[in-house]
Coordinates of C-alpha atoms in Angstrom, one line a residue:
Chain A
A498 CA -6.3 14.0 -8.2
Q499 CA -6.7 12.7 -5.3
S500 CA -4.0 12.3 -2.1
V501 CA -4.5 11.2 1.6
T502 CA -3.0 13.8 4.7
Q503 CA -2.0 12.0 8.1
P504 CA -0.8 14.8 10.3
D505 CA 0.8 12.8 12.9
I506 CA 3.8 11.5 11.8
H507 CA 4.4 9.1 14.8
I508 CA 2.2 8.2 17.7
T509 CA 3.1 7.1 21.4
V510 CA 0.3 5.4 23.4
S511 CA -0.2 3.3 26.8
E512 CA -0.9 -0.1 26.4
G513 CA -4.6 -0.3 27.4
A514 CA -5.2 3.0 26.3
S515 CA -7.6 3.8 23.6
L516 CA -5.9 5.1 20.2
E517 CA -7.2 7.2 17.7
L518 CA -5.3 7.8 14.2
R519 CA -6.3 10.8 11.5
C520 CA -6.4 10.3 8.0
N521 CA -7.4 13.6 5.4
Y522 CA -8.4 13.3 1.8
S523 CA -8.6 14.6 -1.2
Y524 CA -10.6 13.6 -3.8
G525 CA -13.5 16.2 -5.6
A526 CA -16.2 12.5 -5.6
T527 CA -17.5 9.4 -3.3
P528 CA -13.7 8.2 -2.3
Y529 CA -13.0 4.2 -1.2
L530 CA -11.2 4.6 1.7
F531 CA -8.3 2.3 3.2
W532 CA -6.0 1.1 6.4
Y533 CA -3.4 -0.9 6.1
V534 CA -1.3 -1.8 9.1
Q535 CA 2.5 -2.3 7.8
S536 CA 5.2 -4.5 10.6
P537 CA 8.7 -4.4 10.2
G538 CA 10.1 -6.6 7.5
Q539 CA 6.5 -7.4 6.1
G540 CA 4.2 -6.5 3.8
L541 CA 0.5 -3.9 4.5
Q542 CA -2.0 -5.9 4.9
L543 CA -5.8 -4.8 5.0
L544 CA -7.4 -3.5 7.8
L545 CA -10.2 -1.9 7.2
K546 CA -12.4 -0.4 4.3
Y547 CA -14.6 2.1 3.6
F548 CA -17.2 2.3 -0.2
S549 CA -20.6 3.1 0.8
G550 CA -23.6 2.8 3.4
D551 CA -22.9 2.9 7.4
T552 CA -20.3 5.0 7.9
L553 CA -18.4 3.7 10.8
V554 CA -16.1 0.4 9.6
Q555 CA -15.5 -2.2 11.7
G556 CA -11.9 -4.2 10.8
I557 CA -9.7 -7.1 11.4
K558 CA -7.8 -6.7 15.4
G559 CA -10.1 -4.7 16.7
F560 CA -10.1 -1.7 14.9
E561 CA -13.1 0.9 13.4
A562 CA -12.3 3.8 11.5
E563 CA -15.3 6.3 10.8
F564 CA -15.9 8.0 6.9
K565 CA -17.0 12.4 7.8
R566 CA -17.5 13.1 4.5
S567 CA -18.2 16.5 5.7
Q568 CA -14.7 16.6 7.2
S569 CA -13.2 14.8 4.5
S570 CA -11.9 12.5 6.9
F571 CA -11.6 8.8 7.6
N572 CA -10.2 9.0 11.4
L573 CA -8.8 5.3 13.0
R574 CA -10.1 4.2 16.6
K575 CA -9.0 1.6 18.6
P576 CA -10.6 0.5 22.4
S577 CA -8.0 -0.8 24.2
V578 CA -3.8 -0.5 22.4
H579 CA -2.0 -4.3 22.9
W580 CA 1.9 -4.2 22.6
S581 CA 1.0 -6.4 19.3
D582 CA -0.1 -2.8 17.9
A583 CA 3.2 -1.2 17.4
A584 CA 3.6 -0.9 13.9
E585 CA 3.1 1.7 10.7
Y586 CA -0.1 2.5 9.6
F587 CA -1.6 4.2 6.2
C588 CA -4.1 5.3 5.3
A589 CA -5.2 5.2 1.2
V590 CA -7.4 6.7 -1.2
A591 CA -8.8 4.9 -5.0
I592 CA -11.2 6.4 -6.9
N593 CA -13.0 3.5 -7.7
T594 CA -13.3 -0.5 -6.5
N595 CA -9.3 -0.9 -8.2
A596 CA -7.4 -0.8 -5.0
G597 CA -4.3 -2.2 -7.0
K598 CA -4.5 2.1 -7.5
S599 CA -4.6 3.5 -4.0
T600 CA -2.8 6.6 -2.8
F601 CA -1.4 6.4 0.2
G602 CA -0.7 8.5 3.4
D603 CA 3.1 9.1 5.0
G604 CA 2.3 6.9 7.5
T605 CA 1.7 7.4 10.9
T606 CA 3.9 5.0 13.0
L607 CA 2.9 4.2 16.5
T608 CA 4.5 3.3 19.9
V609 CA 2.8 1.3 22.6
K610 CA 4.0 2.3 25.9
P611 CA 4.4 -0.9 28.5
Chain B
E238 CA -2.0 -21.0 0.1
T239 CA 0.6 -19.4 -1.2
G240 CA 1.2 -15.8 -0.5
V241 CA 3.1 -13.2 -1.9
T242 CA 6.5 -13.4 -2.4
Q243 CA 9.2 -11.3 -4.0
S244 CA 12.0 -11.4 -5.2
P245 CA 15.4 -10.7 -4.4
T246 CA 14.9 -9.4 -0.9
H247 CA 18.1 -6.5 -0.5
L248 CA 19.4 -5.5 -3.3
I249 CA 22.5 -2.9 -4.3
K250 CA 23.2 -1.3 -7.4
T251 CA 25.5 1.7 -8.3
R252 CA 24.1 4.2 -10.6
G253 CA 23.1 3.7 -14.5
Q254 CA 23.1 0.0 -13.9
Q255 CA 20.1 -2.0 -14.4
V256 CA 17.8 -3.7 -12.2
T257 CA 14.9 -6.3 -12.3
L258 CA 13.1 -7.2 -9.2
R259 CA 10.4 -9.8 -9.1
C260 CA 6.9 -10.8 -7.6
S261 CA 4.7 -14.0 -7.3
S262 CA 1.1 -13.6 -7.1
Q263 CA -1.0 -15.7 -4.6
S264 CA -2.2 -19.1 -5.9
G265 CA -5.9 -17.9 -8.5
H266 CA -4.5 -13.6 -8.6
N267 CA -4.1 -12.0 -11.9
T268 CA -3.8 -8.5 -11.6
V269 CA -0.8 -7.1 -9.4
S270 CA 0.5 -4.0 -8.7
W271 CA 4.0 -2.0 -7.9
Y272 CA 4.6 0.2 -5.5
Q273 CA 8.1 2.1 -4.2
Q274 CA 8.1 3.2 -1.3
A275 CA 11.3 5.7 -0.4
L276 CA 11.8 6.3 3.6
G277 CA 9.7 7.9 5.8
Q278 CA 6.6 7.9 3.2
G279 CA 3.7 6.4 2.0
P280 CA 3.9 3.7 -0.7
Q281 CA 3.8 5.7 -4.5
F282 CA 1.9 3.3 -7.0
I283 CA 4.0 2.2 -10.2
F284 CA 1.7 0.8 -12.6
Q285 CA -0.8 -2.2 -11.9
Y286 CA -0.9 -5.1 -14.8
Y287 CA -4.0 -7.0 -15.4
R288 CA -3.9 -10.1 -17.1
E289 CA -0.2 -9.5 -18.5
E290 CA -1.2 -6.1 -19.4
E291 CA -0.5 -3.3 -18.3
N292 CA -3.8 -1.2 -17.0
G293 CA -2.6 2.0 -15.2
R294 CA 0.3 3.9 -14.7
G295 CA 1.4 6.8 -11.6
N296 CA 3.2 9.5 -12.0
F297 CA 6.8 6.8 -12.8
P298 CA 9.4 7.7 -16.1
P299 CA 9.5 5.4 -18.7
R300 CA 12.6 4.1 -17.0
F301 CA 10.1 2.0 -15.3
S302 CA 8.6 -0.7 -16.9
G303 CA 7.0 -3.8 -16.4
L304 CA 6.1 -7.3 -17.1
Q305 CA 3.4 -10.1 -16.3
F306 CA 3.8 -13.5 -17.6
P307 CA 1.2 -16.2 -18.2
N308 CA 1.1 -17.8 -14.6
Y309 CA 0.5 -13.9 -13.2
S310 CA 3.8 -13.7 -11.5
S311 CA 5.5 -10.3 -12.8
E312 CA 8.8 -8.6 -12.9
L313 CA 9.6 -4.6 -12.8
N314 CA 12.7 -3.1 -13.8
V315 CA 14.3 -0.2 -13.8
N316 CA 17.0 1.9 -16.0
A317 CA 19.6 3.9 -15.8
L318 CA 19.0 3.7 -11.8
E319 CA 19.1 7.0 -9.6
L320 CA 20.3 7.1 -6.1
D321 CA 16.4 8.7 -5.7
D322 CA 15.2 5.4 -6.7
S323 CA 16.7 3.9 -3.8
A324 CA 13.6 2.8 -2.0
L325 CA 11.2 -0.7 -0.6
Y326 CA 9.7 -2.4 -3.7
L327 CA 6.4 -3.6 -3.1
C328 CA 4.6 -6.1 -5.1
A329 CA 0.1 -6.2 -4.0
S330 CA -1.8 -9.3 -6.4
S331 CA -5.5 -9.7 -6.1
L332 CA -8.3 -11.0 -8.1
G333 CA -9.6 -8.5 -10.5
G334 CA -12.5 -8.0 -12.7
R335 CA -14.3 -5.3 -14.1
G336 CA -15.8 -3.5 -11.4
S337 CA -15.1 -5.6 -8.6
Y338 CA -13.3 -4.5 -5.4
N339 CA -10.7 -7.2 -4.2
E340 CA -8.6 -7.2 -1.8
Q341 CA -4.4 -6.4 -2.3
F342 CA -2.0 -8.7 -0.9
F343 CA 1.4 -7.4 -0.4
G344 CA 4.0 -9.4 -0.7
P345 CA 7.4 -8.0 2.1
G346 CA 9.3 -6.5 -0.2
T347 CA 12.3 -5.4 -2.0
R348 CA 14.7 -3.2 -0.7
L349 CA 16.7 -1.4 -3.3
T350 CA 19.7 0.3 -2.4
V351 CA 21.2 2.6 -5.4
L352 CA 25.0 4.1 -4.3

């Protein structure tokens, strides 16, 4: 069975600083990987996804993620964080294109200092 | 185009009771997935419905059951509620099809508290 680990429960960065959120997955075959953001009182929103091809994927809101098969990682990055990025971020893995059956990590809460 | 809606927003029940949560899919979507998100954890897949048929189930007991209607709205029913069932229940809809990827869109969730 597949699994996802997000090692950082809580991260605090200053506004304008760069951000990297870590995600490690466990799955024997080619994974389908996703990053979602959840703001208080709102549902999850897809930031980006990786299925195949270029290992650096671009998403919405200026986010990008890099797939590294050798490290079983799919880390999320943003060069300059805005206060509105404060939220909870979830990494997820699916075994095929049916994203509706995804396995999620436990999330990383991002706090942005002014 | 309306997004995914869920009702009710909040719900308080006592142990042993039964509860029904509702989800209206985004227009045109034929697939609904339900997730349980306990406090401090990520969403856990409960089951998925595709064109009114169950299309996969996570590691949840049979007292968690579902239904999808011809208009593709959906219900999640939980019988014999336990304290550990307290969580945010999320539904997500998508336009499913064999072998194709379609983004799932999440509703805001129903917060269930079991006392």
